[in-house]
Amino acid sequence: MDEKEKITELLSAYIDGELSSEQARAVEDLLQRQPELAKELESLRKVRQLIRDLPRVSAPDDLAQKVLARVKRKPRVRLVSIKRFGQLAAAAGIILLIGIGIIITQLTHKPTRTAGYKSPSASEEKTLRRSTPAPSNLLASAAMTSTPAKAVMNIPINTVNLTLTQKQIESILTRNNIKPADSAKMTVAIKKASKPDRKSQPINIFKRTQIKPNQIRYEVVITRKQLKHIIDELNAIRASQNVAQVPLITPKESGGGRGLEKIALAEPGRGKTKKLGKEREIAALSQPAPAGAEKIEIAKVPTPEVDRTWTRKGEIAKSASTKRQIRPLEKLHPLSRKPIVTAATPKESKSRHSFIAYSSNKAEPSSRKTTTTQPQLAQIVVILTAVNTGR
Amino acid sequence: VSKEASNTLAENDGTREDKGKLLLDAEDAELLERCRKGQLEAFGAIVKKYQDRIFNAILRICGNHDDAEELTQETFVKALENLKSFRQASQFYTWLFRIAMNLTITKRRRATRLHFSRLDSERTDGEQTYRLGEIIADQHQKNPHENVVKADINRRVQEALMKIDEQFRIVVVLCDIEQMGYEEISRVLNLPVGTVKSRLHRARNLLKNELSDLME
């Protein structure tokens, strides 16, 4: 900005009265000494006057009414709703993220045991199995941490002797006042377990089913409280059998794939299983789960030391007398469906117990002195499958 | 538009105003208090009190009657929505002008969306058709023959205003039409006083050139 422009800028501020008294006096001195500046000043005054002379245009008469109409029509309510929508959206986003996080966590954990459920009247069962079960402490942990109101647990336990284990299991059940029941009673109990409003229903019952010469399944309807004790005692059986605590499976160990793992989420009341990842073979849950049941947890299974062959035990016939059809998948990885290297098949057979529990929100029966003010406890349908492979 | 205006409001209010320690007009304070209590008629009173000033300023800046009306309405709606952010550190009309100018500038930037009509375009109003330049030049001129010369000068001035850059036009309008001081303009536009001063100087020089024939 040159000197002349600075001076004219001062002139503009001078006519607006925006100069300090000192600056104003300096400008007045300049104006007296320089007539051309006085002319410039006069031009600026004229311009300012022309602008000032522009007539004031009034707003339309109905402007206030229109504004008030707009205010009444939309803003506040809409703004609130937008904010609420934003909050809801944020909350939904958080929930979604948590859900994704849980799924990722479960995938990362690579559970290798497929949870399965087969009701007393179930016709078939597809189970992807590994020959060695998880360590008992892990199983107990899984059971304890994954027993929400609606849960399905599948806890395999190795046994050395099926008969002995059967006695032990039944001893546990008896000690906990869980009595044997027939299929019909068990079916009713399982169905009613998912109906919290039903007060009178069979409870503390179990049914034993020989599903294979070396396999026994126990279906138990118990309370959530009892579940904890039973799990502890079952783990104690494992401990007494001195089951080897081998390392957990890793993708590398499992033949290059993700390992035989599965997270099955059953839609409440439908027993359907959502397939996650590349998994295509869904074991178990071929039988509708009890209404309201949600299958959420599969225990981790360590890598077997002697047998790395993935096998599907096959389908179980509808009636107990029908032999199961076994479709071996030894050559294919259950997830990738690619051929896998088969390790030496163990000459010794193995035993295993599957411990599967369905729970639902149920009030404890009055016999348990549960008052209505106390929080509802879940009744649990436990399916315990013992597989004796004669290790 | 709203977001930008709101942000500017939140950032500006209570900064430069704090220095001046301006007291809120008593009438405005009372009306605003009633507004905060949810009395819509109090807000109506505020609208009626300031609508002409806001409307006239916007009209001189955007040069379009309909746009000016729309922007004026928007200004008051925005003011009501953001009433909480007005911390009474400035005069209420300064705050209102800030909203109005922000809205106007923002809309002006979206020139493709907001059609600022040419002054020589025609607008049908009932059965009569007026030239916008004449309307803006003197809305109250019931009989154009009474002061044809004056109306023509006003139209020329308005046209000259529309020719200069918007940043200069706004300063001129606030200073010469709204007769705000430099300090107040700087608060409204969130500009340093020096910038206001130089812009005003340049605007007047540009207008002087545009209206040179009227200077004689």
XYZ file of C-alpha atoms in Angstrom:
607
model
C 0.000 0.000 0.000
C 1.552 3.244 -1.090
C 1.539 6.483 0.839
C -1.351 7.949 -1.100
C -3.515 4.929 -0.488
C -2.725 5.014 3.196
C -3.809 8.597 3.315
C -7.044 7.959 1.428
C -7.769 5.066 3.750
C -7.360 7.476 6.592
C -9.780 9.792 4.806
C -12.371 7.036 4.644
C -11.978 6.363 8.346
C -11.960 10.096 9.008
C -15.400 10.643 7.505
C -16.660 7.723 9.568
C -15.223 9.230 12.727
C -13.108 6.160 13.320
C -9.789 7.951 13.803
C -8.250 8.899 17.050
C -8.116 12.599 17.807
C -4.441 12.591 16.962
C -4.985 10.912 13.607
C -7.894 13.198 12.879
C -5.780 16.283 13.549
C -3.064 14.917 11.250
C -5.600 14.327 8.479
C -7.019 17.831 8.910
C -3.528 19.262 8.575
C -3.024 17.303 5.378
C -6.391 18.450 4.021
C -5.479 22.060 4.604
C -2.151 21.658 2.886
C -3.294 19.430 0.000
C -6.441 20.561 -1.861
C -6.566 17.343 -3.938
C -7.006 15.390 -0.716
C -9.903 17.621 0.160
C -11.426 16.779 -3.209
C -10.898 13.087 -2.565
C -12.524 13.453 0.799
C -15.523 15.094 -0.783
C -15.869 12.222 -3.268
C -15.821 9.678 -0.492
C -18.448 11.631 1.393
C -20.646 11.694 -1.683
C -20.318 7.969 -2.183
C -21.174 7.358 1.411
C -24.156 9.657 1.114
C -25.422 7.886 -1.977
C -25.358 4.614 -0.124
C -26.966 6.124 2.910
C -29.673 7.637 0.768
C -30.803 4.278 -0.429
C -34.314 3.842 0.872
C -34.911 1.422 3.682
C -36.904 -1.476 2.436
C -39.251 -2.938 4.964
C -39.605 -6.634 5.382
C -42.799 -8.178 4.065
C -45.668 -7.677 6.473
C -46.189 -11.357 6.988
C -42.537 -12.172 7.610
C -42.968 -12.532 11.374
C -45.923 -14.842 10.875
C -43.953 -16.924 8.431
C -41.054 -17.202 10.829
C -43.305 -18.240 13.682
C -45.048 -20.717 11.418
C -41.676 -22.229 10.529
C -40.711 -22.410 14.159
C -43.981 -24.070 15.098
C -43.909 -26.387 12.123
C -40.563 -28.044 12.354
C -37.471 -26.968 14.171
C -37.583 -28.005 17.774
C -39.296 -31.323 17.457
C -37.281 -32.234 14.424
C -34.052 -31.240 16.024
C -34.786 -33.311 19.074
C -35.714 -36.275 16.978
C -32.557 -35.929 14.931
C -30.494 -35.818 18.087
C -32.259 -38.866 19.435
C -31.838 -40.614 16.164
C -28.149 -39.801 16.319
C -27.914 -41.142 19.830
C -29.767 -44.290 18.868
C -27.610 -44.697 15.819
C -24.498 -44.249 17.919
C -25.763 -46.759 20.448
C -26.624 -49.211 17.701
C -23.183 -48.713 16.252
C -21.561 -49.421 19.581
C -23.662 -52.531 20.051
C -22.780 -53.650 16.561
C -19.104 -53.074 17.227
C -19.303 -55.001 20.469
C -21.046 -57.805 18.662
C -18.418 -57.864 15.964
C -15.768 -57.748 18.646
C -17.265 -60.751 20.366
C -17.412 -62.670 17.125
C -13.842 -61.759 16.286
C -12.750 -62.718 19.758
C -14.425 -66.049 19.469
C -12.941 -66.630 16.072
C -9.553 -65.658 17.367
C -9.903 -68.124 20.169
C -10.524 -70.831 17.604
C -12.767 -73.119 19.540
C -12.486 -76.510 18.057
C -15.346 -78.374 19.498
C -18.655 -78.236 17.839
C -21.507 -77.827 20.150
C -24.274 -80.115 19.461
C -27.638 -80.789 20.798
C -29.896 -83.647 20.324
C -33.171 -83.839 22.095
C -34.465 -87.147 23.343
C -36.561 -87.524 20.262
C -33.858 -86.331 17.960
C -33.322 -88.283 14.857
C -29.883 -87.493 13.799
C -26.758 -85.852 14.916
C -23.844 -84.553 12.976
C -20.802 -83.955 14.973
C -17.418 -82.764 13.979
C -15.125 -84.178 16.499
C -11.605 -84.298 17.462
C -10.379 -87.155 19.459
C -8.865 -85.259 22.335
C -10.901 -82.995 24.527
C -9.937 -79.780 26.215
C -8.238 -79.587 29.537
C -10.634 -79.663 32.387
C -9.692 -76.280 33.745
C -10.387 -74.738 30.377
C -13.663 -76.505 30.158
C -14.655 -75.391 33.577
C -13.652 -71.905 32.717
C -15.617 -71.999 29.514
C -18.605 -73.301 31.301
C -18.438 -70.710 34.006
C -17.849 -67.780 31.773
C -20.309 -68.709 29.141
C -23.416 -69.499 31.008
C -25.679 -66.612 30.354
C -29.371 -66.935 30.647
C -29.523 -68.814 27.431
C -26.597 -70.980 26.720
C -25.546 -74.199 25.201
C -22.388 -75.812 26.324
C -20.630 -78.742 24.957
C -17.958 -80.015 27.218
C -16.244 -83.170 26.163
C -14.592 -85.283 28.778
C -12.263 -88.131 28.238
C -12.939 -91.313 30.023
C -10.900 -94.416 30.361
C -13.764 -96.657 31.030
C -17.254 -95.968 29.928
C -18.923 -98.083 32.527
C -16.950 -96.536 35.287
C -17.558 -93.076 33.981
C -21.225 -93.784 33.579
C -21.409 -94.775 37.197
C -19.540 -91.701 38.225
C -21.790 -89.445 36.230
C -24.932 -91.001 37.507
C -23.567 -90.800 40.977
C -23.092 -87.080 40.518
C -26.607 -86.726 39.205
C -28.064 -88.724 42.048
C -26.186 -86.748 44.633
C -27.710 -83.639 43.144
C -31.202 -85.130 43.354
C -31.454 -85.481 39.628
C -33.596 -88.458 38.855
C -33.980 -90.535 35.740
C -36.874 -89.849 33.448
C -38.272 -91.312 30.287
C -38.123 -89.740 26.852
C -41.572 -88.228 26.951
C -41.013 -86.558 30.266
C -37.658 -85.286 29.135
C -39.093 -83.869 25.929
C -41.722 -81.996 27.880
C -39.124 -80.741 30.317
C -36.890 -79.440 27.578
C -39.753 -77.679 25.885
C -40.998 -76.133 29.072
C -37.558 -75.046 30.100
C -37.831 -72.203 27.646
C -41.148 -70.953 28.994
C -40.464 -68.841 32.017
C -44.103 -68.389 32.881
C -44.663 -72.038 33.476
C -44.265 -72.889 37.074
C -44.970 -76.547 37.241
C -42.699 -78.566 35.095
C -40.399 -81.484 35.374
C -37.083 -80.500 36.787
C -34.054 -82.277 38.144
C -34.418 -85.150 35.788
C -32.110 -86.877 33.410
C -32.358 -89.368 30.637
C -29.666 -91.716 29.565
C -29.449 -92.760 25.940
C -27.075 -95.280 24.552
C -26.443 -93.782 21.194
C -23.558 -96.034 20.317
C -21.937 -99.027 21.938
C -19.272 -96.745 23.249
C -21.349 -93.598 23.569
C -23.845 -92.519 26.131
C -25.646 -89.261 26.234
C -27.206 -87.794 29.294
C -29.875 -85.187 28.938
C -30.418 -83.323 32.137
C -32.850 -80.646 33.152
C -31.399 -78.789 36.056
C -31.117 -75.314 37.411
C -28.334 -72.971 36.601
C -27.024 -73.265 40.111
C -26.728 -77.005 39.786
C -24.923 -76.680 36.514
C -21.930 -75.142 38.183
C -21.659 -77.967 40.688
C -22.062 -80.584 38.053
C -19.447 -79.046 35.841
C -17.065 -78.982 38.765
C -17.708 -82.608 39.524
C -17.378 -83.633 35.913
C -14.074 -81.890 35.751
C -13.101 -83.719 38.866
C -13.788 -86.938 37.014
C -11.493 -85.806 34.286
C -8.825 -84.988 36.763
C -9.166 -88.360 38.405
C -8.752 -90.004 35.033
C -5.494 -88.236 34.613
C -6.248 -86.917 31.175
C -3.223 -85.473 29.443
C -3.281 -81.691 29.338
C -1.928 -81.163 25.874
C -1.380 -77.717 24.350
C -4.200 -75.981 22.657
C -4.524 -76.424 18.979
C -2.988 -73.933 16.625
C -3.731 -73.390 12.959
C -0.387 -74.825 12.062
C -0.952 -77.910 14.093
C -4.377 -78.412 12.707
C -3.104 -79.035 9.224
C -2.730 -75.540 7.889
C -6.314 -74.478 8.147
C -8.074 -72.549 10.807
C -8.522 -75.670 12.756
C -11.679 -77.467 13.405
C -13.530 -74.728 14.975
C -16.932 -73.396 14.905
C -19.059 -70.865 16.519
C -22.596 -71.817 16.200
C -25.267 -69.292 16.932
C -28.626 -70.851 17.031
C -31.620 -68.706 16.484
C -33.702 -68.828 19.605
C -36.414 -71.356 19.326
C -35.435 -72.564 15.924
C -32.388 -74.581 16.476
C -30.881 -73.318 13.274
C -27.245 -72.622 13.176
C -25.667 -69.717 11.400
C -22.595 -70.639 9.536
C -19.656 -68.411 10.064
C -16.587 -68.052 7.970
C -15.838 -70.782 5.554
C -17.453 -73.417 7.605
C -19.910 -75.340 5.626
C -20.432 -78.433 7.598
C -22.471 -77.639 10.573
C -22.385 -80.323 13.087
C -25.079 -80.783 15.590
C -28.145 -78.658 16.022
C -29.797 -80.742 13.407
C -32.414 -81.022 16.046
C -34.341 -77.919 16.978
C -33.030 -76.456 20.159
C -35.380 -75.568 22.944
C -37.183 -72.354 22.299
C -35.183 -69.445 23.525
C -32.004 -71.385 23.655
C -28.983 -69.825 22.144
C -25.911 -71.766 21.408
C -22.962 -69.675 22.234
C -19.964 -71.543 23.401
C -17.736 -74.201 22.105
C -14.877 -75.353 24.213
C -11.385 -75.352 22.905
C -9.939 -78.680 22.139
C -6.250 -79.331 22.179
C -4.429 -80.928 19.373
C -4.319 -84.647 19.681
C -0.949 -86.092 19.858
C -1.666 -89.243 17.986
C -4.556 -88.446 15.742
C -4.849 -85.368 13.620
C -7.514 -86.761 11.418
C -10.678 -84.839 11.181
C -13.636 -87.087 11.264
C -17.265 -86.652 11.202
C -18.838 -89.297 13.224
C -21.827 -89.396 11.023
C -25.509 -89.268 11.314
C -27.501 -90.835 14.021
C -30.603 -92.617 13.100
C -33.938 -91.402 14.258
C -34.526 -94.305 16.517
C -32.086 -95.657 18.980
C -32.149 -99.022 17.270
C -31.119 -97.681 13.901
C -27.498 -97.718 13.141
C -25.874 -94.462 12.304
C -24.561 -93.824 8.856
C -21.040 -92.603 8.942
C -19.687 -90.561 6.107
C -16.034 -90.211 6.764
C -14.349 -87.005 5.784
C -10.897 -87.973 6.756
C -9.337 -86.623 3.635
C -10.857 -83.193 3.723
C -10.399 -80.353 6.060
C -13.832 -79.460 7.358
C -13.331 -75.751 6.824
C -11.213 -75.408 3.760
C -12.404 -78.674 2.258
C -8.882 -79.223 1.113
C -7.124 -82.506 1.565
C -5.170 -82.649 4.735
C -2.348 -84.808 5.848
C -3.651 -87.645 7.906
C -1.635 -88.569 10.890
C -1.404 -92.042 12.182
C -4.736 -93.280 13.325
C -4.612 -94.253 16.924
C -4.818 -97.867 17.501
C -6.322 -97.296 20.844
C -9.785 -95.953 20.844
C -10.737 -93.125 23.032
C -13.510 -92.109 25.288
C -15.208 -88.847 25.456
C -18.141 -87.248 27.110
C -19.961 -84.411 25.542
C -21.590 -82.156 27.971
C -24.149 -79.961 26.383
C -26.432 -77.654 28.236
C -29.309 -75.583 27.158
C -30.570 -73.042 29.521
C -33.375 -70.616 29.511
C -34.687 -68.023 31.837
C -36.720 -69.914 34.297
C -37.787 -69.341 37.801
C -36.615 -71.940 40.173
C -39.380 -74.131 41.444
C -40.970 -73.347 44.722
C -39.398 -76.432 46.219
C -36.137 -74.567 46.019
C -37.579 -71.808 48.144
C -37.226 -69.211 45.491
C -39.378 -66.215 46.173
C -40.838 -64.070 43.482
C -38.703 -61.128 44.529
C -35.531 -63.016 43.840
C -34.031 -62.906 40.398
C -35.072 -65.683 38.136
C -32.704 -68.562 37.821
C -32.382 -70.501 34.682
C -33.260 -74.085 34.323
C -30.831 -75.913 32.221
C -31.135 -78.839 29.950
C -27.889 -80.693 29.997
C -26.963 -83.231 27.445
C -24.074 -85.330 28.435
C -22.667 -87.582 25.843
C -20.149 -90.136 26.844
C -18.076 -91.732 24.177
C -16.045 -94.686 25.174
C -13.367 -95.549 22.756
C -11.595 -97.702 25.204
C -8.454 -95.757 25.793
C -25.287 -23.400 6.159
C -26.559 -24.001 9.618
C -23.461 -25.719 10.812
C -21.178 -23.012 9.566
C -23.341 -20.320 11.032
C -23.576 -22.130 14.349
C -19.859 -22.721 14.542
C -19.142 -19.104 13.911
C -21.645 -18.164 16.545
C -20.130 -20.424 19.105
C -16.626 -19.263 18.376
C -17.274 -15.604 18.187
C -19.739 -14.795 20.810
C -18.086 -13.586 23.936
C -14.658 -12.940 22.488
C -14.416 -9.454 21.138
C -17.646 -8.584 22.870
C -16.055 -9.287 26.202
C -13.590 -6.517 25.615
C -16.310 -3.968 25.071
C -18.373 -5.145 28.045
C -21.473 -4.193 26.157
C -24.671 -4.371 28.055
C -27.631 -6.011 26.490
C -30.523 -3.776 25.667
C -33.036 -4.044 28.492
C -35.966 -4.693 26.218
C -34.039 -7.378 24.356
C -32.972 -8.961 27.628
C -36.556 -9.227 28.766
C -37.790 -10.600 25.459
C -34.977 -13.136 25.337
C -35.709 -14.261 28.846
C -39.305 -14.854 27.878
C -38.152 -16.688 24.763
C -36.060 -19.010 26.861
C -39.132 -19.753 28.921
C -40.840 -20.857 25.754
C -43.021 -17.824 25.118
C -43.331 -17.757 21.371
C -45.004 -14.351 21.339
C -41.854 -12.867 22.824
C -39.901 -14.283 19.950
C -42.484 -12.810 17.619
C -41.816 -9.429 19.178
C -38.089 -9.834 18.573
C -38.724 -10.736 14.956
C -40.897 -7.677 14.446
C -38.348 -5.473 16.126
C -35.443 -6.475 13.903
C -36.962 -7.869 10.751
C -36.744 -4.631 8.761
C -33.088 -4.033 9.537
C -32.118 -7.598 8.782
C -34.219 -7.779 5.683
C -32.961 -4.475 4.300
C -29.313 -5.361 4.900
C -29.662 -8.750 3.258
C -31.603 -7.247 0.388
C -28.857 -4.738 -0.306
C -26.284 -7.503 -0.241
C -28.040 -10.156 -2.285
C -30.147 -7.827 -4.391
C -33.077 -10.176 -4.548
C -36.331 -9.704 -2.714
C -37.281 -13.356 -2.425
C -33.824 -14.454 -1.376
C -33.697 -11.683 1.172
C -37.019 -12.753 2.614
C -35.954 -16.374 2.768
C -32.638 -15.501 4.384
C -34.311 -13.227 6.896
C -36.677 -15.958 7.949
C -33.791 -18.357 8.205
C -31.874 -15.892 10.310
C -34.587 -15.723 12.940
C -35.186 -19.443 12.949
C -31.482 -20.012 13.371
C -31.363 -17.428 16.117
C -34.103 -19.200 18.019
C -32.412 -22.554 17.611
C -29.136 -21.143 18.882
C -30.495 -18.902 21.564
C -28.575 -20.835 24.189
C -25.306 -19.914 22.558
C -26.046 -16.219 22.902
C -24.239 -15.306 26.069
C -25.459 -11.717 26.150
C -21.912 -10.439 25.816
C -22.935 -8.411 22.795
C -25.956 -6.549 21.636
C -28.581 -8.902 20.380
C -28.815 -7.239 16.994
C -25.041 -7.686 16.524
C -25.509 -11.378 17.117
C -28.497 -11.429 14.767
C -26.501 -9.689 12.062
C -23.738 -12.197 12.458
C -26.190 -14.991 11.782
C -27.700 -13.105 8.875
C -24.342 -12.347 7.284
C -23.087 -15.880 7.747
C -26.193 -17.270 6.144
C -26.004 -14.777 3.319
C -22.335 -15.397 2.649
C -22.746 -19.130 2.759
C -25.705 -19.075 0.466
C -23.928 -16.694 -1.831
C -21.079 -19.143 -2.097
C -23.533 -21.696 -3.254
C -24.406 -19.413 -6.086
C -25.430 -22.267 -8.292
C -28.125 -23.219 -5.852
C -29.257 -19.816 -4.791
C -30.394 -17.786 -7.741
C -29.656 -14.154 -7.127
C -31.917 -12.489 -9.631
C -30.656 -9.840 -11.907
C -31.906 -6.399 -11.127
C -33.458 -6.006 -14.560
C -35.380 -9.236 -14.311
C -39.098 -9.070 -13.879
C -41.189 -10.280 -11.022
C -44.878 -10.752 -11.227
C -46.683 -9.382 -8.247
C -50.395 -9.788 -8.729
C -51.313 -8.295 -12.014
C -48.523 -5.777 -11.984
C -45.017 -6.358 -13.126
C -42.171 -4.384 -11.629
C -38.540 -4.127 -12.354
C -36.627 -5.333 -9.365
C -34.242 -2.410 -9.571
C -37.125 -0.045 -9.102
C -38.528 -2.012 -6.218
C -35.216 -2.092 -4.433
C -34.391 1.474 -5.316
C -37.460 2.769 -3.599
C -40.098 0.444 -2.383
C -42.139 3.278 -0.984
C -42.219 5.213 -4.220
C -45.946 5.062 -4.836
C -45.723 7.402 -7.777
C -42.466 6.996 -9.705
C -43.120 10.272 -11.508
C -42.764 12.225 -8.273
C -39.069 11.588 -8.080
C -37.897 9.791 -11.131
C -34.409 11.146 -10.816
C -34.043 10.022 -7.239
C -35.305 6.558 -8.081
C -32.869 6.317 -10.938
C -29.976 7.312 -8.718
C -30.970 4.715 -6.155
C -31.172 2.087 -8.823
C -27.726 3.061 -10.081
C -26.298 2.878 -6.599
C -27.810 -0.518 -5.979
C -26.461 -1.765 -9.287
C -23.034 -0.414 -8.405
C -23.223 -2.212 -5.079
C -24.001 -5.439 -6.832
C -21.026 -5.004 -9.111
C -18.396 -4.820 -6.435
C -17.081 -7.876 -4.690
C -19.309 -9.227 -1.965
C -16.718 -8.846 0.757
C -16.616 -5.109 0.034
C -20.357 -4.831 -0.411
C -21.100 -6.325 2.965
C -18.790 -3.915 4.731
C -20.338 -0.954 2.956
C -23.845 -2.092 3.771
C -23.047 -2.586 7.432
C -21.195 0.693 7.702
C -23.179 3.046 5.531
C -26.640 1.534 5.604
C -26.676 -0.063 9.030
C -24.313 2.627 10.265
C -22.318 0.248 12.378
C -18.915 1.217 13.691
C -15.779 -0.571 12.567
C -15.546 -2.442 15.825
C -19.075 -3.706 15.527
C -18.579 -4.714 11.918
C -15.483 -6.619 12.913
C -17.587 -8.514 15.477
C -20.302 -9.288 12.977
C -17.919 -10.489 10.317
C -15.275 -11.869 12.641
C -12.619 -9.768 10.996
C -9.901 -7.543 12.390
C -10.792 -3.866 12.528
C -7.909 -3.103 10.186
C -9.388 -5.412 7.569
C -12.751 -3.759 7.941
C -11.131 -0.378 7.480
C -9.221 -1.354 4.361
C -12.155 -3.173 2.823
C -14.366 -0.209 3.388
C -11.845 2.073 1.823
C -11.506 -0.130 -1.238
C -15.266 -0.544 -1.504
C -15.809 3.211 -1.540
C -13.129 3.718 -4.131
C -14.717 1.060 -6.332
C -18.139 2.615 -5.884
C -16.704 6.029 -6.599
C -15.463 4.751 -9.928
C -18.778 3.091 -10.706
C -20.746 6.178 -9.826
C -18.302 8.785 -11.085
C -20.949 10.510 -13.188
C -23.069 11.033 -10.095
C -20.169 12.638 -8.259
C -20.271 15.756 -10.345
